[in-house]
Short mmCIF file of C-alpha atoms and ligand atoms in Angstrom, two decimals:
data_model
loop_
_atom_site.label_atom_id
_atom_site.label_comp_id
_atom_site.label_asym_id
_atom_site.label_seq_id
_atom_site.Cartn_x
_atom_site.Cartn_y
_atom_site.Cartn_z
CA UNK A 228 75.79 87.88 27.18
CA UNK A 229 77.65 85.51 30.12
CA UNK A 230 78.98 83.45 27.09
CA UNK A 231 80.38 86.20 25.16
CA UNK A 232 82.03 87.51 28.28
CA UNK A 233 83.38 84.07 29.12
CA UNK A 234 84.76 83.80 25.43
CA UNK A 235 86.17 87.16 25.55
CA UNK A 236 88.02 86.15 28.73
CA UNK A 237 88.99 82.98 27.66
CA UNK A 238 89.94 83.12 23.88
CA UNK A 239 91.01 86.99 22.98
CA UNK A 240 94.27 88.60 22.98
CA UNK A 241 94.09 91.41 25.13
CA UNK A 242 95.71 94.27 22.99
CA UNK A 243 95.47 97.60 25.12
CA UNK A 244 95.91 100.59 23.17
CA UNK A 245 95.94 103.13 25.98
CA UNK A 246 93.07 103.14 28.50
CA UNK A 247 90.72 104.20 25.74
CA UNK A 248 90.81 101.63 23.14
CA UNK A 249 90.92 97.88 23.09
CA UNK A 250 91.75 95.69 19.88
CA UNK A 251 90.98 92.12 20.39
CA UNK A 252 92.27 88.91 18.11
CA UNK A 253 90.83 85.96 18.59
CA UNK A 254 91.94 82.51 18.30
CA UNK A 255 88.84 80.85 17.03
CA UNK A 256 86.12 83.14 16.84
CA UNK A 257 87.26 85.14 13.96
CA UNK A 258 88.83 88.62 14.00
CA UNK A 259 87.50 91.23 16.68
CA UNK A 260 88.40 94.41 16.64
CA UNK A 261 87.09 96.79 19.33
CA UNK A 262 87.68 100.72 19.96
CA UNK A 263 85.90 101.74 22.92
CA UNK A 264 86.13 105.43 23.64
CA UNK A 265 86.43 105.82 27.40
CA UNK A 266 87.12 109.53 27.88
CA UNK A 267 83.42 109.45 29.21
CA UNK A 268 84.62 107.44 32.24
CA UNK A 269 87.68 109.80 32.97
CA UNK A 270 86.18 111.93 35.68
CA UNK A 271 89.61 114.15 35.65
CA UNK A 272 90.17 114.27 31.80
CA UNK A 273 93.58 112.85 32.25
CA UNK A 274 95.19 111.30 29.24
CA UNK A 275 96.59 107.27 29.54
CA UNK A 276 100.02 107.75 29.57
CA UNK A 277 100.99 105.15 27.06
CA UNK A 278 99.68 102.09 25.43
CA UNK A 279 98.13 99.28 27.07
CA UNK A 280 99.53 95.72 27.61
CA UNK A 281 99.52 92.75 24.99
CA UNK A 282 99.00 89.38 26.24
CA UNK A 283 97.21 86.19 25.52
CA UNK A 284 94.96 85.34 28.78
CA UNK A 285 95.86 82.14 30.22
CA UNK A 286 93.49 79.39 30.88
CA UNK A 287 92.93 78.30 34.69
CA UNK A 288 95.80 75.79 35.71
CA UNK A 289 96.44 73.05 38.18
CA UNK A 290 99.98 72.99 37.31
CA UNK A 291 102.67 73.32 40.07
CA UNK A 292 104.51 76.33 38.39
CA UNK A 293 103.82 80.15 38.10
CA UNK A 294 102.16 79.76 34.84
CA UNK A 295 102.37 83.05 32.50
CA UNK A 296 101.06 84.06 29.11
CA UNK A 297 103.05 83.41 26.08
CA UNK A 298 106.41 85.58 25.94
CA UNK A 299 106.33 86.36 29.44
CA UNK A 300 108.74 84.97 32.10
CA UNK A 301 109.57 85.16 35.73
CA UNK A 302 112.91 85.05 37.72
CA UNK A 303 112.90 84.10 41.04
CA UNK A 304 114.80 87.02 43.15
CA UNK A 305 114.51 85.96 46.65
CA UNK A 306 113.54 82.89 48.47
CA UNK A 307 113.08 82.02 52.27
CA UNK A 308 116.04 81.56 53.79
CA UNK A 309 118.34 83.28 50.96
CA UNK A 310 121.13 85.66 52.48
CA UNK A 311 120.43 89.15 51.66
CA UNK A 312 123.41 91.32 52.82
CA UNK A 313 127.18 91.13 54.00
CA UNK A 314 125.93 90.90 57.52
CA UNK A 315 124.45 87.41 56.56
CA UNK A 316 120.63 88.28 57.35
CA UNK A 317 118.27 86.12 55.72
CA UNK A 318 115.05 86.37 53.99
CA UNK A 319 111.91 85.66 56.04
CA UNK A 320 109.12 83.38 55.38
CA UNK A 321 105.70 83.99 53.36
CA UNK A 322 106.62 86.91 51.48
CA UNK A 323 103.59 89.24 50.75
CA UNK A 324 103.24 93.17 49.91
CA UNK A 325 106.29 94.61 47.86
CA UNK A 326 107.16 97.80 46.85
CA UNK A 327 110.25 98.85 44.58
CA UNK A 328 112.11 101.88 45.14
CA UNK A 329 114.68 102.93 42.33
CA UNK A 330 118.17 103.77 43.09
CA UNK A 331 119.20 106.89 41.15
CA UNK A 332 115.79 106.65 39.36
CA UNK A 333 116.55 103.50 37.65
CA UNK A 334 113.85 100.94 36.54
CA UNK A 335 116.63 98.22 36.49
CA UNK A 336 118.12 98.64 40.05
CA UNK A 337 116.44 99.55 43.39
CA UNK A 338 115.67 98.45 46.71
CA UNK A 339 112.59 96.20 47.07
CA UNK A 340 110.49 96.21 50.31
CA UNK A 341 109.12 92.64 51.13
CA UNK A 342 106.50 91.92 53.97
CA UNK A 343 106.92 88.72 55.69
CA UNK A 344 103.22 87.69 57.01
CA UNK A 345 103.60 84.55 58.99
CA UNK A 346 105.44 81.29 59.23
CA UNK A 347 104.72 77.62 58.79
CA UNK A 348 106.00 75.54 61.98
CA UNK A 349 106.82 72.55 59.69
CA UNK A 350 109.65 74.73 57.88
CA UNK A 351 110.56 77.43 60.36
CA UNK A 352 110.16 77.22 63.91
CA UNK A 353 109.14 73.65 64.65
CA UNK A 354 106.22 72.28 66.56
CA UNK A 355 105.28 73.34 70.07
CA UNK A 356 106.44 71.30 73.12
CA UNK A 357 104.01 70.62 75.75
CA UNK A 358 101.88 73.51 74.11
CA UNK A 359 105.03 76.08 74.32
CA UNK A 360 107.71 77.38 72.11
CA UNK A 361 111.16 77.48 73.56
CA UNK A 362 112.96 80.95 73.49
CA UNK A 363 114.92 79.54 70.36
CA UNK A 364 111.96 78.94 68.55
CA UNK A 365 110.07 82.15 69.66
CA UNK A 366 113.24 83.98 68.08
CA UNK A 367 112.73 82.17 64.55
CA UNK A 368 109.14 82.75 64.67
CA UNK A 369 109.71 86.64 65.24
CA UNK A 370 112.89 86.96 62.91
CA UNK A 371 110.95 85.39 60.01
CA UNK A 372 108.01 87.90 59.88
CA UNK A 373 108.12 91.58 59.37
CA UNK A 374 109.95 92.80 56.45
CA UNK A 375 112.86 92.73 53.87
CA UNK A 376 114.83 95.48 52.46
CA UNK A 377 116.56 93.75 49.77
CA UNK A 378 118.80 95.16 46.75
CA UNK A 379 117.61 94.07 43.31
CA UNK A 380 119.23 94.56 39.89
CA UNK A 381 118.46 93.47 36.45
CA UNK A 382 121.49 92.03 34.40
CA UNK A 383 122.22 93.86 31.66
CA UNK A 384 123.47 91.09 29.60
CA UNK A 385 121.08 88.24 30.41
CA UNK A 386 118.06 90.80 31.12
CA UNK A 387 117.35 88.63 34.27
CA UNK A 388 116.68 89.99 37.57
CA UNK A 389 118.27 89.07 40.56
CA UNK A 390 119.27 89.90 44.32
CA UNK A 391 122.59 91.57 45.33
CA UNK A 392 123.39 89.21 48.14
CA UNK A 393 126.32 91.21 49.36
CA UNK A 394 124.15 94.36 49.29
CA UNK A 395 125.18 97.28 51.80
CA UNK A 396 121.80 98.56 51.99
CA UNK A 397 119.57 95.54 52.59
CA UNK A 398 118.63 94.73 55.93
CA UNK A 399 115.61 93.30 57.86
CA UNK A 400 112.87 94.54 60.15
CA UNK A 401 111.59 91.97 62.26
CA UNK A 402 109.59 90.91 65.21
CA UNK A 403 112.60 91.53 67.22
CA UNK A 404 113.26 95.33 66.04
CA UNK A 405 112.39 98.10 68.58
CA UNK A 406 109.59 100.35 67.41
CA UNK A 407 108.33 103.81 68.36
CA UNK A 408 104.75 104.41 69.02
CA UNK A 409 103.30 107.69 67.55
CA UNK A 410 99.89 109.35 67.89
CA UNK A 411 97.09 109.56 70.52
CA UNK A 412 97.68 105.91 71.73
CA UNK A 413 101.24 106.24 72.61
CA UNK A 414 102.14 106.01 76.30
CA UNK A 415 98.29 105.64 76.89
CA UNK A 416 96.51 102.90 79.29
CA UNK A 417 95.09 101.35 76.24
CA UNK A 418 98.40 100.21 75.16
CA UNK A 419 99.42 99.31 79.00
CA UNK A 420 101.71 102.97 78.86
CA UNK A 421 103.94 101.89 76.23
CA UNK A 422 105.74 104.36 74.08
CA UNK A 423 108.29 101.61 72.26
CA UNK A 424 107.09 98.13 71.28
CA UNK A 425 108.99 95.17 70.34
CA UNK A 426 108.86 94.22 66.72
CA UNK A 427 106.40 93.94 63.82
CA UNK A 428 104.74 90.59 62.47
CA UNK A 429 101.72 89.58 60.61
CA UNK A 430 102.65 91.87 57.62
CA UNK A 431 100.34 91.43 55.18
CA UNK A 432 100.34 94.46 52.53
CA UNK A 433 100.86 97.91 52.71
CA UNK A 434 101.27 100.89 50.68
CA UNK A 435 103.78 103.96 49.58
CA UNK A 436 103.51 107.30 51.15
CA UNK A 437 103.59 110.44 49.13
CA UNK A 438 107.25 110.90 50.72
CA UNK A 439 108.47 107.65 49.46
CA UNK A 440 108.47 105.42 52.62
CA UNK A 441 106.80 102.26 53.53
CA UNK A 442 103.53 101.62 55.07
CA UNK A 443 103.38 98.04 56.28
CA UNK A 444 100.15 96.68 57.85
CA UNK A 445 100.02 94.12 60.65
CA UNK A 446 96.89 91.71 60.08
CA UNK A 447 96.40 88.59 62.34
CA UNK A 448 98.93 89.26 64.87
CA UNK A 449 97.12 87.41 67.42
CA UNK A 450 98.55 83.88 67.31
CA UNK A 451 102.02 85.21 67.34
CA UNK A 452 101.62 87.84 70.07
CA UNK A 453 100.13 85.00 72.17
CA UNK A 454 102.62 82.50 71.39
CA UNK A 455 105.39 84.92 71.92
CA UNK A 456 104.20 86.40 75.03
CA UNK A 457 103.86 89.90 73.70
CA UNK A 458 101.30 92.59 74.45
CA UNK A 459 98.47 92.28 71.71
CA UNK A 460 97.94 95.96 72.01
CA UNK A 461 100.90 96.89 70.67
CA UNK A 462 100.15 94.98 67.25
CA UNK A 463 97.48 95.21 64.75
CA UNK A 464 98.96 99.04 63.79
CA UNK A 465 100.14 100.36 60.59
CA UNK A 466 104.21 100.80 60.74
CA UNK A 467 106.29 102.99 58.64
CA UNK A 468 109.81 102.48 57.40
CA UNK A 469 111.93 104.49 55.22
CA UNK A 470 113.94 101.99 52.99
CA UNK A 471 117.02 104.40 52.16
CA UNK A 472 117.38 105.38 55.91
CA UNK A 473 118.35 103.09 58.67
CA UNK A 474 118.58 106.22 61.18
CA UNK A 475 114.71 107.01 60.63
CA UNK A 476 113.29 105.39 63.74
CA UNK A 477 110.51 102.67 62.62
CA UNK A 478 107.29 103.58 64.10
CA UNK A 479 103.70 102.44 64.25
CA UNK A 480 101.12 105.12 63.78
CA UNK A 481 98.30 104.54 66.45
CA UNK A 482 96.19 107.54 64.97
CA UNK A 483 95.36 105.09 61.84
CA UNK A 484 93.82 102.69 64.21
CA UNK A 485 94.38 99.25 65.45
CA UNK A 486 92.48 96.39 63.87
CA UNK A 487 93.46 93.47 61.12
CA UNK A 488 94.78 95.75 58.91
CA UNK A 489 95.40 94.56 55.30
CA UNK A 490 96.86 97.63 53.65
CA UNK A 491 97.16 101.40 53.39
CA UNK A 492 96.68 103.37 50.34
CA UNK A 493 97.72 107.05 50.29
CA UNK A 494 95.92 110.11 48.38
CA UNK A 495 95.75 113.73 49.07
CA UNK A 496 92.62 115.67 49.80
CA UNK A 497 91.65 118.88 47.55
CA UNK A 498 93.15 121.07 50.20
CA UNK A 499 96.49 119.08 50.51
CA UNK A 500 95.86 116.85 53.44
CA UNK A 501 97.03 113.21 53.52
CA UNK A 502 94.42 110.62 53.36
CA UNK A 503 94.87 106.94 53.99
CA UNK A 504 92.35 104.37 52.99
CA UNK A 505 92.55 100.93 54.67
CA UNK A 506 90.87 97.60 55.05
CA UNK A 507 90.16 95.54 57.99
CA UNK A 508 90.42 91.81 57.05
CA UNK A 509 87.81 90.18 59.04
CA UNK A 510 84.36 89.05 58.20
CA UNK A 511 81.75 91.55 59.01
CA UNK A 512 84.40 94.47 59.31
CA UNK A 513 84.70 97.96 58.31
CA UNK A 514 86.26 100.31 55.43
CA UNK A 515 88.45 103.16 57.12
CA UNK A 516 90.17 106.12 56.11
CA UNK A 517 92.50 108.53 58.22
CA UNK A 518 92.64 112.35 57.20
CA UNK A 519 95.60 114.38 58.50
CA UNK A 520 94.96 117.47 60.15
CA UNK A 521 98.13 119.02 58.59
CA UNK A 522 99.07 119.39 54.86
CA UNK A 523 101.71 117.62 52.67
CA UNK A 524 104.83 119.54 52.08
CA UNK A 525 106.90 118.12 49.41
CA UNK A 526 110.14 119.98 50.58
CA UNK A 527 109.82 118.16 54.07
CA UNK A 528 110.66 114.61 52.55
CA UNK A 529 110.00 111.84 55.31
CA UNK A 530 109.22 114.54 58.04
CA UNK A 531 105.85 114.47 56.57
CA UNK A 532 105.54 111.32 58.59
CA UNK A 533 104.22 113.66 61.55
CA UNK A 534 101.01 113.79 59.43
CA UNK A 535 100.31 110.36 60.19
CA UNK A 536 100.24 111.51 63.97
CA UNK A 537 97.22 113.74 63.94
CA UNK A 538 94.02 113.46 61.92
CA UNK A 539 90.42 112.01 62.09
CA UNK A 540 89.97 108.21 61.64
CA UNK A 541 86.71 107.24 59.82
CA UNK A 542 84.81 104.29 59.26
CA UNK A 543 82.39 103.72 56.22
CA UNK A 544 78.57 103.73 56.81
CA UNK A 545 77.56 102.44 53.16
CA UNK A 546 74.12 102.96 53.61
CA UNK A 547 74.04 106.42 54.33
CA UNK A 548 76.94 107.34 52.36
CA UNK A 549 78.83 108.87 55.27
CA UNK A 550 82.40 108.55 56.48
CA UNK A 551 81.63 108.18 60.62
CA UNK A 552 84.56 109.95 62.52
CA UNK A 553 85.56 107.66 65.27
CA UNK A 554 85.64 110.42 68.04
CA UNK A 555 85.65 109.70 71.65
CA UNK A 556 82.38 111.61 72.34
CA UNK A 557 80.49 110.35 69.69
CA UNK A 558 81.55 106.51 70.80
CA UNK A 559 80.55 107.32 74.17
CA UNK A 560 77.30 108.59 73.25
CA UNK A 561 76.55 105.50 71.46
CA UNK A 562 77.64 103.56 74.54
CA UNK A 563 75.38 105.44 76.71
CA UNK A 564 73.75 102.90 79.37
CA UNK A 565 76.44 100.00 78.82
CA UNK A 566 78.54 100.19 81.52
CA UNK A 567 81.18 97.98 80.18
CA UNK A 568 81.66 99.74 76.95
CA UNK A 569 81.69 103.14 78.88
CA UNK A 570 84.33 101.50 80.95
CA UNK A 571 86.26 100.56 77.86
CA UNK A 572 86.25 103.99 75.89
CA UNK A 573 87.38 106.44 78.23
CA UNK A 574 90.19 108.19 75.97
CA UNK A 575 90.83 108.62 72.39
CA UNK A 576 93.58 105.94 72.60
CA UNK A 577 91.13 103.57 73.94
CA UNK A 578 89.00 104.12 70.69
CA UNK A 579 91.98 103.80 68.26
CA UNK A 580 93.01 100.52 70.36
CA UNK A 581 89.75 98.85 69.75
CA UNK A 582 88.43 100.46 66.40
CA UNK A 583 86.22 97.54 65.18
CA UNK A 584 84.00 97.74 68.41
CA UNK A 585 83.77 101.43 68.18
CA UNK A 586 83.00 101.57 64.40
CA UNK A 587 80.10 99.08 64.69
CA UNK A 588 78.73 100.95 67.79
CA UNK A 589 78.77 104.21 65.77
CA UNK A 590 76.63 102.47 62.80
CA UNK A 591 79.73 101.72 60.43
CA UNK A 592 78.75 98.88 57.95
CA UNK A 593 80.13 95.60 58.42
CA UNK A 594 81.36 94.32 55.22
CA UNK A 595 82.56 91.26 53.42
CA UNK A 596 86.45 90.87 54.66
CA UNK A 597 87.53 94.41 53.07
CA UNK A 598 91.27 93.62 51.90
CA UNK A 599 93.21 95.83 49.52
CA UNK A 600 91.98 99.53 48.91
CA UNK A 601 93.72 101.16 45.97
CA UNK A 602 93.08 104.48 44.35
CA UNK A 603 92.46 104.69 40.45
CA UNK A 604 95.23 106.83 38.93
CA UNK A 605 92.76 107.79 36.21
CA UNK A 606 89.76 109.13 38.19
CA UNK A 607 90.67 108.98 41.79
CA UNK A 608 87.76 106.28 42.68
CA UNK A 609 88.80 103.76 45.34
CA UNK A 610 88.58 100.08 44.79
CA UNK A 611 88.14 97.67 47.58
CA UNK A 612 88.70 94.12 47.50
CA UNK A 613 86.01 92.30 49.51
CA UNK A 614 87.44 88.87 49.42
CA UNK A 615 84.54 86.87 50.43
CA UNK A 616 82.35 86.07 53.70
CA UNK A 617 80.51 82.81 54.00
CA UNK A 618 78.73 83.92 56.82
CA UNK A 619 76.11 85.13 54.46
CA UNK A 620 76.77 83.32 51.25
CA UNK A 621 79.18 85.38 49.50
CA UNK A 622 81.22 82.90 48.53
CA UNK A 623 83.56 84.40 45.74
CA UNK A 624 83.63 88.07 46.93
CA UNK A 625 83.54 91.34 44.76
CA UNK A 626 85.30 94.41 44.30
CA UNK A 627 83.51 97.66 45.46
CA UNK A 628 84.19 101.15 43.97
CA UNK A 629 83.71 104.32 46.15
CA UNK A 630 83.05 107.65 44.60
CA UNK A 631 83.84 110.45 47.07
CA UNK A 632 81.65 113.44 47.09
CA UNK A 633 83.03 116.02 44.49
CA UNK A 634 86.00 113.55 43.93
CA UNK A 635 87.75 114.59 47.02
CA UNK A 636 89.24 112.20 49.35
CA UNK A 637 88.98 114.58 52.10
CA UNK A 638 85.10 114.42 51.69
CA UNK A 639 82.81 113.00 54.46
CA UNK A 640 80.18 111.60 51.96
CA UNK A 641 80.54 109.00 49.27
CA UNK A 642 78.46 106.64 46.82
CA UNK A 643 79.42 103.22 45.82
CA UNK A 644 78.97 100.49 43.28
CA UNK A 645 80.02 96.80 43.02
CA UNK A 646 82.69 97.15 40.18
CA UNK A 647 83.00 93.40 39.63
CA UNK A 648 81.98 90.09 41.06
CA UNK A 649 83.76 87.12 41.99
CA UNK A 650 81.90 83.73 40.12
CA UNK A 651 81.92 81.56 37.34
CA UNK A 652 80.86 83.90 35.48
CA UNK A 653 83.91 86.55 35.80
CA UNK A 654 86.59 83.49 36.29
CA UNK A 655 88.02 84.82 39.50
CA UNK A 656 86.91 84.10 43.22
CA UNK A 657 88.39 85.80 46.42
CA UNK A 658 89.99 89.02 45.10
CA UNK A 659 92.66 90.30 47.49
CA UNK A 660 95.61 92.60 46.69
CA UNK A 661 95.06 95.02 43.99
CA UNK A 662 97.45 97.22 41.88
CA UNK A 663 96.77 99.96 39.08
CA UNK A 664 98.88 100.22 36.06
CA UNK A 665 99.04 103.78 34.37
CA UNK A 666 96.06 102.87 32.14
CA UNK A 667 93.82 102.17 34.87
CA UNK A 668 93.66 98.52 34.42
CA UNK A 669 93.19 97.22 37.95
CA UNK A 670 95.38 94.06 38.75
CA UNK A 671 94.25 91.55 41.32
CA UNK A 672 95.44 88.44 42.67
CA UNK A 673 93.18 85.88 44.29
CA UNK A 674 93.38 84.26 47.67
CA UNK A 675 91.03 81.01 47.68
CA UNK A 676 92.26 79.44 50.82
CA UNK A 677 94.50 76.21 50.37
CA UNK A 678 91.84 73.55 51.51
CA UNK A 679 89.19 75.07 49.15
CA UNK A 680 91.18 75.03 45.92
CA UNK A 681 90.27 72.71 43.05
CA UNK A 682 87.14 71.45 45.13
CA UNK A 683 83.28 72.10 45.45
CA UNK A 684 82.21 75.49 44.50
CA UNK A 685 85.94 76.71 43.72
CA UNK A 686 86.62 73.94 41.30
CA UNK A 687 86.44 75.83 38.02
CA UNK A 688 89.19 78.54 39.22
CA UNK A 689 91.58 75.90 39.54
CA UNK A 690 94.65 77.37 41.28
CA UNK A 691 95.01 80.83 42.80
CA UNK A 692 95.50 83.23 39.98
CA UNK A 693 96.47 86.97 38.66
CA UNK A 694 94.17 88.85 36.69
CA UNK A 695 93.86 92.12 34.76
CA UNK A 696 90.57 94.16 34.94
CA UNK A 697 90.14 97.16 32.65
CA UNK A 698 88.28 99.88 34.55
CA UNK A 699 87.34 101.84 31.51
CA UNK A 700 86.46 101.16 27.83
CA UNK A 701 84.00 98.14 26.82
CA UNK A 702 85.85 95.56 28.88
CA UNK A 703 85.36 97.83 31.78
CA UNK A 704 85.00 94.76 34.78
CA UNK A 705 85.97 92.01 32.76
CA UNK A 706 88.86 89.95 34.22
CA UNK A 707 91.47 88.66 32.02
CA UNK A 708 93.74 85.79 33.70
CA UNK A 709 97.34 86.81 33.49
CA UNK A 710 99.21 84.19 35.89
CA UNK A 711 98.39 81.20 37.45
CA UNK A 712 100.12 79.99 41.07
CA UNK A 713 102.01 76.86 41.93
CA UNK A 714 100.01 74.33 43.98
CA UNK A 715 98.26 75.69 47.28
CA UNK A 716 100.21 79.14 46.78
CA UNK A 717 98.54 82.45 46.78
CA UNK A 718 100.05 85.42 44.74
CA UNK A 719 100.40 88.45 46.50
CA UNK A 720 102.09 91.89 46.73
CA UNK A 721 102.15 93.00 42.91
CA UNK A 722 104.27 95.83 42.03
CA UNK A 723 105.16 97.40 38.77
CA UNK A 724 108.51 99.15 38.47
CA UNK A 725 108.01 102.94 37.38
CA UNK A 726 108.21 102.01 33.43
CA UNK A 727 105.70 99.05 33.95
CA UNK A 728 108.30 96.57 32.29
CA UNK A 729 108.74 94.52 35.14
CA UNK A 730 106.06 93.24 37.76
CA UNK A 731 107.33 92.12 41.12
CA UNK A 732 105.32 89.48 42.63
CA UNK A 733 105.19 87.34 45.75
CA UNK A 734 104.52 83.69 45.68
CA UNK A 735 103.16 82.69 49.44
CA UNK A 736 102.83 79.54 50.77
CA UNK A 737 103.16 77.05 47.98
CA UNK A 738 102.42 73.59 49.16
CA UNK A 739 100.70 75.08 52.10
CA UNK A 740 99.00 71.90 52.80
CA UNK A 741 102.17 69.70 53.23
CA UNK A 742 102.15 67.41 56.46
CA UNK A 743 105.40 65.43 55.63
CA UNK A 744 108.31 67.27 54.49
CA UNK A 745 109.66 64.22 52.64
CA UNK A 746 106.14 64.53 50.49
CA UNK A 747 105.50 68.11 49.89
CA UNK A 748 102.43 68.94 48.07
CA UNK A 749 104.44 71.35 46.01
CA UNK A 750 108.06 71.59 44.93
CA UNK A 751 108.38 74.95 43.51
CA UNK A 752 110.43 76.86 42.85
CA UNK A 753 113.02 74.28 43.07
CA UNK A 754 115.97 76.49 44.21
CA UNK A 755 118.81 75.82 46.52
CA UNK A 756 118.48 71.98 46.04
CA UNK A 757 115.83 69.82 47.44
CA UNK A 758 112.26 69.76 47.16
CA UNK A 759 111.01 72.17 49.71
CA UNK A 760 108.61 74.52 48.72
CA UNK A 761 109.84 77.94 49.30
CA UNK A 762 107.89 81.37 49.36
CA UNK A 763 109.56 83.40 46.81
CA UNK A 764 109.55 86.95 45.35
CA UNK A 765 109.66 86.67 41.53
CA UNK A 766 110.34 89.68 38.70
CA UNK A 767 108.16 88.96 35.77
CA UNK A 768 109.14 90.49 32.32
CA UNK A 769 107.91 90.57 28.84
CA UNK A 770 105.39 93.42 28.96
CA UNK A 771 105.07 94.97 25.67
CA UNK A 772 103.12 98.02 24.93
FE1 FEO B 882 96.73 88.52 54.82
FE2 FEO B 882 94.23 89.70 54.21
O1 FEO B 882 95.44 88.58 53.65
CA1 CA B 883 96.47 89.87 51.86
CA1 CA B 884 94.05 87.18 52.11
CA1 CA B 885 98.13 85.33 52.79
#
């Protein structure tokens, strides 16, 4: 069975025909045709919108390039340091989450939100002097994190994607941009009375709201806040930005809690409340969801943002299949007899600012680094990338799937399964960001850390990659490799255009282990002259269906 799975992953052409059928032609095993009826998996009875993709899965690679299946190509759209607008703002470092916003409904012209997660002192701010950064270095550190809004267009003649470098709409949101706080912790002693905060950084992944704004997640904020001498309670939140509207005050929603936020995936409950699923990327951390008090009203546009100010934040208890509300009274009850904890948790703002501690106190389940969380477009089940956790031997991670009671995102009970497990048998290790196509194929990128790649337990995977995993049909749970990253890079932030003919993808930290600029471990992508490995966003085209 394992060999059969491996053979299928390695040698067969994936020819999806809707989510319901798969025809596969082999390159060495004779011709196989499979038609798998997946309708039984389809809880909502929705029909797949179109045919699936066709590609010849690639083999793992150590090549210093973004390797794609035959017939696919990538255009480098934006790289670290590129000028993005008339004003001369520049593209930040270590691009991550991307989100495409069509301009006038175009699938060939839009704004692209891009997260910038962290910097590399070798290439950005320089080394500390006597253990501290100068003011100029702090400015570089903060400017090159946060997000970029860039304008992208597909050339009618060449069919290549490029950035509009003199865009009027492109702008930066950085570690220097003023933010408003919203929700219960705003102005509270938990955030030292603040109702405004300086900047955003450590922006890892994110999500799209139902009203077409960006949610971007502050993940490992601790180092930057310490280096820049900024109050750490002002970071570790989910921020909201309206890419088309500079007048929309950028904000941090404290009702969604403070932890090492990976991403935020929005759905809607059966009674119209907004639900946001979230991962906390730490070893032994919990899965969360926020459910708004109010209901979504499409006509209100970005005023629906208020829904993210009042609601209930839950943490998942996997053993009992319960979503536990992070309510002050419950936390204080659980803390009874522990004076230090009772001192810490005096207001709901305290609970939201110290979510992980509160969740564990209440009995939420510590899990293996929950990173991206995405909702299946087919049956509304929830997929969670549990990257890995070497503390108890989960070296390669797994993808968990939650089934909410009555298939309702507002439910307080759920069941779960392990949908796919990393390892030699599946061909992937350390699943991280996830995205779905409209045929309910789950696309995942992997994040084996740069110092582990191509060694020991990670040898067979070679460089990090991108995989397509059908969630229905006979190949449910089988990973087909679609891309291999340049040396020491991680692929992040996959985002399809609405017609699914283009996939935007971030190539983060190529050549991360470089110690000497004259001798970089990667020279990808060789743009703007020189050999510097530059984090870049690419547009992948060639999708056929
Ligand atoms: Fe920034 Fe959890 O990856
Ligand atoms: Ca990530
Ligand atoms: Ca990661
Ligand atoms: Ca990363």
